[in-house]
Short mmCIF file of C-alpha atoms in Angstrom, two decimals:
data_model
loop_
_atom_site.label_atom_id
_atom_site.label_comp_id
_atom_site.label_asym_id
_atom_site.label_seq_id
_atom_site.Cartn_x
_atom_site.Cartn_y
_atom_site.Cartn_z
CA UNK E 1 -43.37 -3.87 2.03
CA UNK E 2 -41.53 -1.15 3.74
CA UNK E 3 -39.61 -3.97 5.38
CA UNK E 4 -39.22 -5.13 1.12
CA UNK E 5 -37.88 -1.71 0.41
CA UNK E 6 -35.66 -1.52 3.79
CA UNK E 7 -33.46 -5.31 2.74
CA UNK E 8 -33.79 -4.43 -0.69
CA UNK E 9 -32.00 -0.98 -0.08
CA UNK E 10 -29.60 -2.70 2.40
CA UNK E 11 -28.83 -5.54 -0.05
CA UNK E 12 -27.93 -2.88 -3.16
CA UNK E 13 -25.45 -1.20 -0.47
CA UNK E 14 -23.60 -4.06 0.33
CA UNK E 15 -23.48 -5.30 -3.15
CA UNK E 16 -21.68 -1.59 -4.07
CA UNK E 17 -19.20 -1.86 -1.23
CA UNK E 18 -18.54 -5.23 -2.86
CA UNK E 19 -17.94 -4.16 -6.31
CA UNK E 20 -16.01 -0.75 -4.99
CA UNK E 21 -14.21 -3.44 -2.99
CA UNK E 22 -10.62 -4.12 -5.34
CA UNK E 23 -10.60 -0.05 -5.62
CA UNK E 24 -10.69 1.02 -2.05
CA UNK E 25 -7.88 -1.83 -1.52
CA UNK E 26 -5.58 -0.85 -3.65
CA UNK E 27 -6.26 3.03 -3.05
CA UNK E 28 -6.73 3.64 0.64
CA UNK E 29 -4.76 0.54 2.64
CA UNK E 30 -0.89 0.00 2.73
CA UNK E 31 -1.33 -2.50 -0.61
CA UNK E 32 -0.10 0.04 -2.70
CA UNK E 33 3.49 0.77 -1.49
CA UNK E 34 3.81 -2.71 -0.63
CA UNK E 35 2.98 -3.96 -3.80
CA UNK E 36 5.69 -1.46 -6.02
CA UNK E 37 8.25 -2.18 -2.94
CA UNK E 38 7.94 -6.15 -3.99
CA UNK E 39 8.03 -5.48 -7.54
CA UNK E 40 11.15 -3.21 -7.43
CA UNK E 41 12.97 -5.35 -5.26
CA UNK E 42 12.22 -8.12 -7.86
CA UNK E 43 13.23 -5.76 -10.78
CA UNK E 44 16.35 -5.11 -8.59
CA UNK E 45 17.28 -8.98 -8.29
CA UNK E 46 17.19 -9.20 -12.10
CA UNK E 47 14.49 -12.45 -11.73
CA UNK E 48 10.95 -11.34 -13.48
CA UNK E 49 9.31 -14.03 -13.09
CA UNK E 50 10.41 -15.14 -8.93
CA UNK E 51 8.40 -15.44 -7.37
CA UNK E 52 5.51 -15.08 -9.52
CA UNK E 53 2.56 -12.19 -9.63
CA UNK E 54 0.38 -14.18 -7.82
CA UNK E 55 2.73 -14.85 -5.29
CA UNK E 56 3.62 -11.08 -4.74
CA UNK E 57 -0.23 -9.95 -4.65
CA UNK E 58 -0.99 -12.31 -2.42
CA UNK E 59 1.67 -11.87 -0.02
CA UNK E 60 0.97 -8.00 -0.22
CA UNK E 61 -2.70 -9.09 0.25
CA UNK E 62 -2.35 -10.98 3.63
CA UNK E 63 0.15 -8.26 4.60
CA UNK E 64 -2.25 -5.33 4.44
CA UNK E 65 -4.56 -6.88 6.11
CA UNK E 66 -2.30 -7.29 9.01
CA UNK E 67 -1.09 -4.42 8.69
CA UNK E 68 -4.56 -2.99 8.60
CA UNK E 69 -5.97 -5.72 11.34
CA UNK E 70 -6.04 -2.50 13.79
CA UNK E 71 -8.04 -0.27 11.62
CA UNK E 72 -10.57 -2.94 10.32
CA UNK E 73 -11.21 -3.81 14.54
CA UNK E 74 -12.14 -0.51 14.94
CA UNK E 75 -14.44 -0.27 12.19
CA UNK E 76 -15.98 -3.72 13.52
CA UNK E 77 -16.38 -1.89 16.57
CA UNK E 78 -17.24 1.29 15.50
CA UNK E 79 -19.79 1.24 12.52
CA UNK E 80 -20.31 -2.75 11.34
CA UNK E 81 -21.50 -4.06 14.79
CA UNK E 82 -24.05 -0.83 15.72
CA UNK E 83 -25.22 -0.93 12.51
CA UNK E 84 -26.14 -5.10 12.43
CA UNK E 85 -27.42 -4.89 16.37
CA UNK E 86 -29.76 -1.79 14.60
CA UNK E 87 -28.26 0.73 17.14
CA UNK E 88 -27.10 3.24 13.80
CA UNK E 89 -28.40 3.63 10.11
CA UNK E 90 -26.57 3.23 7.39
CA UNK E 91 -25.47 7.04 6.98
CA UNK E 92 -24.05 6.68 10.68
CA UNK E 93 -22.54 3.27 9.46
CA UNK E 94 -20.28 5.03 6.89
CA UNK E 95 -19.77 7.99 8.55
CA UNK E 96 -18.37 6.10 11.46
CA UNK E 97 -16.55 3.57 9.31
CA UNK E 98 -14.44 6.09 7.07
CA UNK E 99 -13.15 7.48 10.58
CA UNK E 100 -10.59 5.09 11.63
CA UNK E 101 -9.38 4.50 7.64
CA UNK E 102 -9.12 8.79 7.58
CA UNK E 103 -7.49 8.49 10.11
CA UNK E 104 -4.53 5.84 8.55
CA UNK E 105 -4.73 7.77 5.61
CA UNK E 106 -4.13 11.35 7.25
CA UNK E 107 -0.53 9.91 9.39
CA UNK E 108 0.77 8.56 5.56
CA UNK E 109 0.11 11.60 3.95
CA UNK E 110 2.31 14.29 3.46
CA UNK E 111 1.43 18.00 4.84
CA UNK E 112 2.57 19.56 0.76
CA UNK E 113 0.30 16.55 -1.08
CA UNK E 114 -2.82 16.95 1.05
CA UNK E 115 -2.15 20.83 0.18
CA UNK E 116 -1.81 20.28 -2.66
CA UNK E 117 -5.90 18.70 -3.42
CA UNK E 118 -6.77 20.88 -1.73
CA UNK E 119 -5.97 24.03 -3.15
CA UNK E 120 -7.12 22.17 -6.45
CA UNK E 121 -10.56 21.37 -4.92
CA UNK E 122 -11.01 25.14 -4.00
CA UNK E 123 -12.61 23.88 -0.90
CA UNK E 124 -11.07 26.98 1.22
CA UNK E 125 -8.32 26.36 4.05
CA UNK E 126 -9.26 23.51 6.00
CA UNK E 127 -9.47 23.96 9.94
CA UNK E 128 -8.64 20.69 11.11
CA UNK E 129 -9.06 17.17 9.50
CA UNK E 130 -12.45 16.66 9.97
CA UNK E 131 -12.98 19.56 7.81
CA UNK E 132 -10.95 17.85 4.42
CA UNK E 133 -13.70 16.08 2.35
CA UNK E 134 -12.60 12.08 1.87
CA UNK E 135 -12.67 12.83 -1.63
CA UNK E 136 -9.10 14.74 -1.13
CA UNK E 137 -7.69 13.03 1.29
CA UNK E 138 -7.71 9.71 -0.97
CA UNK E 139 -5.79 10.92 -4.11
CA UNK E 140 -3.36 13.08 -1.67
CA UNK E 141 -2.65 9.25 0.14
CA UNK E 142 -1.81 7.52 -2.68
CA UNK E 143 0.88 9.79 -4.54
CA UNK E 144 2.34 10.46 -0.59
CA UNK E 145 1.98 6.01 -1.07
CA UNK E 146 3.31 6.47 -4.50
CA UNK E 147 6.51 8.65 -3.10
CA UNK E 148 8.00 7.03 0.23
CA UNK E 149 7.20 3.06 -1.99
CA UNK E 150 9.94 4.36 -4.83
CA UNK E 151 11.91 5.99 -1.92
CA UNK E 152 12.15 2.60 -0.51
CA UNK E 153 12.30 1.51 -3.72
CA UNK E 154 15.57 3.36 -4.37
CA UNK E 155 17.20 2.55 -1.72
CA UNK E 156 16.97 -1.49 -2.29
CA UNK E 157 17.73 -1.19 -5.76
CA UNK E 158 20.77 0.58 -4.61
CA UNK E 159 23.13 -2.12 -3.78
CA UNK E 160 21.45 -4.86 -6.58
CA UNK E 161 23.14 -1.50 -9.16
CA UNK E 162 26.69 -1.58 -6.95
CA UNK E 163 26.79 -5.63 -7.34
CA UNK E 164 26.00 -5.27 -11.16
CA UNK E 165 28.92 -2.58 -11.61
CA UNK E 166 31.46 -4.26 -9.66
CA UNK E 167 30.44 -7.94 -12.23
CA UNK E 168 30.23 -6.03 -15.00
CA UNK E 169 33.96 -3.41 -14.39
CA UNK E 170 35.78 -7.33 -13.92
CA UNK E 171 34.44 -8.57 -16.74
CA UNK E 172 35.77 -5.54 -19.06
CA UNK E 173 38.65 -6.11 -17.45
CA UNK E 174 39.10 -9.38 -17.53
CA UNK E 175 37.98 -8.75 -21.85
CA UNK E 176 34.69 -11.07 -21.49
CA UNK E 177 32.97 -8.28 -23.14
CA UNK E 178 30.81 -10.73 -25.19
CA UNK E 179 29.17 -12.16 -21.68
CA UNK E 180 26.27 -10.33 -20.24
CA UNK E 181 26.90 -8.75 -16.38
CA UNK E 182 23.77 -9.67 -15.96
CA UNK E 183 23.90 -13.43 -16.19
CA UNK E 184 27.37 -13.51 -13.87
CA UNK E 185 25.64 -10.97 -11.61
CA UNK E 186 22.32 -12.64 -11.21
CA UNK E 187 23.86 -15.76 -8.82
CA UNK E 188 25.85 -13.42 -6.55
CA UNK E 189 22.78 -10.41 -6.43
CA UNK E 190 20.63 -13.84 -4.93
CA UNK E 191 23.33 -15.36 -2.93
CA UNK E 192 22.91 -11.64 -0.74
CA UNK E 193 19.84 -11.48 -0.42
CA UNK E 194 19.70 -14.76 0.80
CA UNK E 195 22.73 -14.31 3.46
CA UNK E 196 21.24 -10.71 4.73
CA UNK E 197 17.74 -12.85 5.39
CA UNK E 198 16.08 -10.17 2.54
CA UNK E 199 12.34 -11.18 3.17
CA UNK E 200 12.51 -10.88 6.86
CA UNK E 201 14.05 -7.21 6.70
CA UNK E 202 11.79 -6.09 3.84
CA UNK E 203 8.67 -7.36 5.74
CA UNK E 204 9.67 -5.45 8.78
CA UNK E 205 10.44 -2.10 7.02
CA UNK E 206 7.86 -2.19 5.48
CA UNK E 207 5.27 -2.85 8.17
CA UNK E 208 7.07 -0.66 10.35
CA UNK E 209 6.92 2.39 7.85
CA UNK E 210 3.23 2.04 9.02
CA UNK E 211 2.96 2.90 12.49
#
């Protein structure tokens, strides 16, 4: 009877984790920064349907798996395997599993953002990272990721904005006021992105931004 209750409890816990999985993936990993920067790129190019949403999300997911692989490996070694072998209980597994994930979030979280949520929570000044509750760390991590993503998005926009302005000025000087500047500038933006190997540069920049 006790064994059945324990098994049912384990199943319930794993179902809960699977249910919260999408939210955890979006808010506690590199996914937020990646998908926002990729969306900025698509808007900067001016082709709102290419690449399709499915492609961008799929690319962001696999790039997230690549970036988070060392964290997942550490969680597997320190929490999942000991729990599956019965060396630690569920509470210890959750605590040990959160450790590497918290370390990752702390590295990407600005002190200013963390200080904001510490003050809003009213928990008092923490002595070290271990005193910061996870429910305080996660929103601080999210707004730090949003700021970083928008900074990267701005830098992506600049060269394409310059092309739009140049094309618009040329069309006005030629008296071609009825021709949409975006229609003319689009091929030049695509050409620029292809010529500089934009996907390679962007992917490299995104991956290195988490180190």
